[in-house]
Amino acid sequence: MKKQAIFPWGMIFCLAIAPVYGQYYENVKPRAMVEKVTRLHFYYHDIPVGNNPTTVLIAHANITDNFFSPSPFGSLYAMNDPLTVGPDLTSTVIGNAQGMYIALSHDPAKFTAVFYADFGFTTGRFNGSSFSLFSRYPPTDYVPSPDTIREMAIVGGRGAFRMAKGFALLRATSSNATTGNASLEFNVTLYHY
């Protein structure tokens, strides 16, 4: 008799608890999302020295102190670099790139890094939107040729660039091997919803 009563009470318990656990979601039919393509063109300015640096060294390994280069192997930098409409730092600021990068070159004459940055826009059509870049910056001379184009990966976004993926083509417009100051031209292609 006891065995027969346990089964119905177990069933009642399971049926009573199911609605409680089922209330954290809502049955919503997914809507078709249309993929958009956006192309952006702007300039990025990395300034590690001076009265108002936009990039600062936050950590480095003690064993790399002997390197005579602007970015010794294993150095970790935090950045808050301005984005402008023109190649000059004095041109109109449209946003900033905030993030970090780690220098990876053993050769003091070359620059290689892994970058993570959120490129946020503070004016114009994409005000409040951003895309995320997470990629390796391939080895390049500290004063690269203006003809050298580098490609980096876009891995996400928010706002108008929700669920973005794509790529950025970079070209150095100015670079100083002594100070590490650099300006890069960005041509970005974003696929987003």
mmCIF file of C-alpha atoms in Angstrom:
data_model
loop_
_atom_site.group_PDB
_atom_site.id
_atom_site.type_symbol
_atom_site.label_atom_id
_atom_site.label_comp_id
_atom_site.label_asym_id
_atom_site.label_seq_id
_atom_site.Cartn_x
_atom_site.Cartn_y
_atom_site.Cartn_z
ATOM 1 C CA MET A 1 0.000 0.000 0.000
ATOM 2 C CA LYS A 2 2.812 2.409 0.874
ATOM 3 C CA LYS A 3 4.544 1.691 -2.429
ATOM 4 C CA GLN A 4 1.353 2.474 -4.313
ATOM 5 C CA ALA A 5 0.956 5.852 -2.507
ATOM 6 C CA ILE A 6 4.549 6.962 -3.177
ATOM 7 C CA PHE A 7 4.175 6.924 -6.957
ATOM 8 C CA PRO A 8 1.094 9.248 -7.127
ATOM 9 C CA TRP A 9 2.633 11.658 -4.599
ATOM 10 C CA GLY A 10 5.864 11.683 -6.624
ATOM 11 C CA MET A 11 3.911 12.476 -9.785
ATOM 12 C CA ILE A 12 1.996 15.279 -8.059
ATOM 13 C CA PHE A 13 5.269 16.758 -6.758
ATOM 14 C CA CYS A 14 6.880 16.672 -10.217
ATOM 15 C CA LEU A 15 3.861 18.247 -11.886
ATOM 16 C CA ALA A 16 3.564 20.942 -9.202
ATOM 17 C CA ILE A 17 7.224 21.953 -9.375
ATOM 18 C CA ALA A 18 7.477 22.130 -13.197
ATOM 19 C CA PRO A 19 5.605 25.476 -13.548
ATOM 20 C CA VAL A 20 7.857 27.052 -10.910
ATOM 21 C CA TYR A 21 11.026 26.195 -12.827
ATOM 22 C CA GLY A 22 9.480 27.047 -16.185
ATOM 23 C CA GLN A 23 8.848 30.737 -15.439
ATOM 24 C CA TYR A 24 12.356 32.055 -16.052
ATOM 25 C CA TYR A 25 11.861 32.061 -19.812
ATOM 26 C CA GLU A 26 9.240 33.101 -22.261
ATOM 27 C CA ASN A 27 8.201 31.292 -25.392
ATOM 28 C CA VAL A 28 9.111 33.793 -28.072
ATOM 29 C CA LYS A 29 9.224 32.947 -31.729
ATOM 30 C CA PRO A 30 12.538 34.047 -33.230
ATOM 31 C CA ARG A 31 12.323 36.699 -35.902
ATOM 32 C CA ALA A 32 14.452 36.622 -38.991
ATOM 33 C CA MET A 33 17.463 38.885 -38.649
ATOM 34 C CA VAL A 34 18.879 40.611 -41.704
ATOM 35 C CA GLU A 35 22.642 40.873 -41.856
ATOM 36 C CA LYS A 36 23.983 44.368 -42.592
ATOM 37 C CA VAL A 37 27.375 45.444 -43.869
ATOM 38 C CA THR A 38 28.961 48.653 -42.597
ATOM 39 C CA ARG A 39 32.261 50.093 -43.781
ATOM 40 C CA LEU A 40 34.083 52.577 -41.545
ATOM 41 C CA HIS A 41 37.124 54.755 -42.174
ATOM 42 C CA PHE A 42 38.942 56.569 -39.348
ATOM 43 C CA TYR A 43 42.350 57.160 -37.783
ATOM 44 C CA TYR A 44 43.726 55.740 -34.525
ATOM 45 C CA HIS A 45 46.425 57.534 -32.503
ATOM 46 C CA ASP A 46 48.624 55.636 -30.022
ATOM 47 C CA ILE A 47 50.646 58.006 -27.799
ATOM 48 C CA PRO A 48 52.725 56.285 -25.090
ATOM 49 C CA VAL A 49 54.836 59.345 -24.121
ATOM 50 C CA GLY A 50 54.369 63.025 -23.341
ATOM 51 C CA ASN A 51 52.195 65.043 -20.961
ATOM 52 C CA ASN A 52 48.980 63.239 -21.891
ATOM 53 C CA PRO A 53 49.785 59.638 -22.915
ATOM 54 C CA THR A 54 46.975 57.507 -24.280
ATOM 55 C CA THR A 55 48.851 54.241 -23.690
ATOM 56 C CA VAL A 56 50.623 53.235 -20.491
ATOM 57 C CA LEU A 57 52.788 50.295 -19.516
ATOM 58 C CA ILE A 58 51.017 48.378 -16.748
ATOM 59 C CA ALA A 59 53.298 45.322 -16.408
ATOM 60 C CA HIS A 60 56.407 43.723 -17.818
ATOM 61 C CA ALA A 61 58.674 40.815 -16.983
ATOM 62 C CA ASN A 62 61.887 41.587 -15.116
ATOM 63 C CA ILE A 63 63.908 39.526 -17.573
ATOM 64 C CA THR A 64 63.084 41.929 -20.428
ATOM 65 C CA ASP A 65 64.713 45.016 -18.859
ATOM 66 C CA ASN A 66 67.756 44.639 -21.091
ATOM 67 C CA PHE A 67 65.841 45.080 -24.323
ATOM 68 C CA PHE A 68 66.433 48.451 -25.971
ATOM 69 C CA SER A 69 63.098 48.804 -27.710
ATOM 70 C CA PRO A 70 59.931 50.833 -27.111
ATOM 71 C CA SER A 71 57.950 47.643 -26.372
ATOM 72 C CA PRO A 72 60.015 44.829 -24.791
ATOM 73 C CA PHE A 73 58.774 41.244 -25.009
ATOM 74 C CA GLY A 74 56.030 40.517 -22.483
ATOM 75 C CA SER A 75 55.100 44.139 -21.801
ATOM 76 C CA LEU A 76 51.391 44.699 -21.115
ATOM 77 C CA TYR A 77 49.867 48.061 -22.030
ATOM 78 C CA ALA A 78 46.494 49.651 -21.271
ATOM 79 C CA MET A 79 45.183 52.081 -23.867
ATOM 80 C CA ASN A 80 42.538 54.734 -24.330
ATOM 81 C CA ASP A 81 43.446 55.982 -27.798
ATOM 82 C CA PRO A 82 41.500 58.647 -29.703
ATOM 83 C CA LEU A 83 39.805 57.913 -33.029
ATOM 84 C CA THR A 84 39.626 60.813 -35.468
ATOM 85 C CA VAL A 85 38.148 61.526 -38.902
ATOM 86 C CA GLY A 86 41.514 62.718 -40.269
ATOM 87 C CA PRO A 87 45.146 61.631 -39.988
ATOM 88 C CA ASP A 88 46.080 64.499 -37.643
ATOM 89 C CA LEU A 89 45.534 64.187 -33.917
ATOM 90 C CA THR A 90 43.947 67.657 -34.029
ATOM 91 C CA SER A 91 41.162 66.535 -36.406
ATOM 92 C CA THR A 92 37.632 65.831 -35.113
ATOM 93 C CA VAL A 93 37.519 63.089 -32.463
ATOM 94 C CA ILE A 94 34.739 60.551 -33.122
ATOM 95 C CA GLY A 95 35.455 58.038 -30.361
ATOM 96 C CA ASN A 96 38.167 56.051 -28.674
ATOM 97 C CA ALA A 97 39.726 52.608 -28.569
ATOM 98 C CA GLN A 98 39.956 51.237 -25.045
ATOM 99 C CA GLY A 99 41.668 47.991 -24.221
ATOM 100 C CA MET A 100 45.066 46.410 -23.875
ATOM 101 C CA TYR A 101 47.833 44.781 -25.814
ATOM 102 C CA ILE A 102 50.830 42.644 -24.990
ATOM 103 C CA ALA A 103 54.102 43.047 -26.898
ATOM 104 C CA LEU A 104 55.388 39.728 -28.229
ATOM 105 C CA SER A 105 58.488 40.431 -30.314
ATOM 106 C CA HIS A 106 61.881 39.133 -29.239
ATOM 107 C CA ASP A 107 63.435 41.342 -31.918
ATOM 108 C CA PRO A 108 63.818 44.926 -30.606
ATOM 109 C CA ALA A 109 63.570 46.301 -34.161
ATOM 110 C CA LYS A 110 60.129 44.758 -34.736
ATOM 111 C CA PHE A 111 56.718 45.241 -33.157
ATOM 112 C CA THR A 112 54.313 42.329 -32.684
ATOM 113 C CA ALA A 113 51.397 42.218 -30.271
ATOM 114 C CA VAL A 114 48.070 40.658 -29.427
ATOM 115 C CA PHE A 115 45.396 43.351 -29.145
ATOM 116 C CA TYR A 116 42.056 43.456 -27.423
ATOM 117 C CA ALA A 117 40.224 46.753 -27.841
ATOM 118 C CA ASP A 118 36.690 48.083 -27.852
ATOM 119 C CA PHE A 119 36.323 50.794 -30.515
ATOM 120 C CA GLY A 120 33.549 53.020 -29.195
ATOM 121 C CA PHE A 121 31.984 55.907 -31.073
ATOM 122 C CA THR A 122 30.916 59.029 -29.182
ATOM 123 C CA THR A 123 29.467 61.167 -31.989
ATOM 124 C CA GLY A 124 27.555 60.861 -35.224
ATOM 125 C CA ARG A 125 25.412 58.092 -36.597
ATOM 126 C CA PHE A 126 27.057 55.362 -34.475
ATOM 127 C CA ASN A 127 27.159 57.289 -31.186
ATOM 128 C CA GLY A 128 26.994 54.760 -28.329
ATOM 129 C CA SER A 129 27.904 51.792 -30.521
ATOM 130 C CA SER A 130 31.170 49.888 -30.554
ATOM 131 C CA PHE A 131 32.916 46.898 -32.046
ATOM 132 C CA SER A 132 35.517 44.619 -30.469
ATOM 133 C CA LEU A 133 38.830 43.783 -32.045
ATOM 134 C CA PHE A 134 40.762 40.779 -30.754
ATOM 135 C CA SER A 135 43.635 39.822 -32.962
ATOM 136 C CA ARG A 136 47.354 39.507 -33.459
ATOM 137 C CA TYR A 137 49.234 42.452 -34.929
ATOM 138 C CA PRO A 138 51.768 40.726 -37.196
ATOM 139 C CA PRO A 139 55.500 41.525 -36.996
ATOM 140 C CA THR A 140 56.382 44.878 -38.500
ATOM 141 C CA ASP A 141 59.243 47.363 -38.351
ATOM 142 C CA TYR A 142 58.829 50.175 -35.831
ATOM 143 C CA VAL A 143 58.759 52.567 -38.769
ATOM 144 C CA PRO A 144 56.718 50.557 -41.283
ATOM 145 C CA SER A 145 56.320 51.438 -44.925
ATOM 146 C CA PRO A 146 53.109 53.370 -45.649
ATOM 147 C CA ASP A 147 52.330 50.673 -48.199
ATOM 148 C CA THR A 148 52.257 47.911 -45.561
ATOM 149 C CA ILE A 149 48.682 46.887 -44.770
ATOM 150 C CA ARG A 150 47.852 44.716 -41.762
ATOM 151 C CA GLU A 151 44.617 42.800 -41.192
ATOM 152 C CA MET A 152 42.999 42.247 -37.790
ATOM 153 C CA ALA A 153 39.833 40.408 -36.735
ATOM 154 C CA ILE A 154 36.589 41.946 -35.455
ATOM 155 C CA VAL A 155 34.919 39.545 -33.012
ATOM 156 C CA GLY A 156 31.862 41.339 -31.620
ATOM 157 C CA GLY A 157 29.959 44.544 -31.120
ATOM 158 C CA ARG A 158 27.113 46.322 -29.394
ATOM 159 C CA GLY A 159 24.526 48.937 -30.265
ATOM 160 C CA ALA A 160 24.309 49.382 -34.032
ATOM 161 C CA PHE A 161 27.060 46.753 -34.385
ATOM 162 C CA ARG A 162 25.351 44.020 -32.355
ATOM 163 C CA MET A 163 26.874 40.587 -33.038
ATOM 164 C CA ALA A 164 29.499 42.115 -35.352
ATOM 165 C CA LYS A 165 32.153 40.128 -37.113
ATOM 166 C CA GLY A 166 34.534 41.318 -39.755
ATOM 167 C CA PHE A 167 38.001 42.675 -40.311
ATOM 168 C CA ALA A 168 40.046 45.852 -40.072
ATOM 169 C CA LEU A 169 42.749 46.824 -42.557
ATOM 170 C CA LEU A 170 45.409 49.008 -40.934
ATOM 171 C CA ARG A 171 48.044 51.220 -42.503
ATOM 172 C CA ALA A 172 50.562 53.321 -40.588
ATOM 173 C CA THR A 173 50.290 57.014 -41.472
ATOM 174 C CA SER A 174 53.016 58.069 -39.025
ATOM 175 C CA SER A 175 55.312 56.264 -36.618
ATOM 176 C CA ASN A 176 58.202 57.256 -34.366
ATOM 177 C CA ALA A 177 60.582 54.449 -33.357
ATOM 178 C CA THR A 178 62.080 56.485 -30.509
ATOM 179 C CA THR A 179 58.861 57.489 -28.719
ATOM 180 C CA GLY A 180 56.539 54.721 -29.914
ATOM 181 C CA ASN A 181 53.937 57.275 -31.054
ATOM 182 C CA ALA A 182 51.953 55.993 -34.014
ATOM 183 C CA SER A 183 48.925 56.911 -36.110
ATOM 184 C CA LEU A 184 47.103 54.253 -38.093
ATOM 185 C CA GLU A 185 44.493 54.484 -40.809
ATOM 186 C CA PHE A 186 41.645 52.004 -40.252
ATOM 187 C CA ASN A 187 39.377 50.653 -42.986
ATOM 188 C CA VAL A 188 36.841 48.428 -41.228
ATOM 189 C CA THR A 189 34.255 46.077 -42.725
ATOM 190 C CA LEU A 190 31.599 44.929 -40.260
ATOM 191 C CA TYR A 191 28.894 42.280 -40.750
ATOM 192 C CA HIS A 192 26.227 42.741 -38.077
ATOM 193 C CA TYR A 193 22.490 42.659 -37.316
#
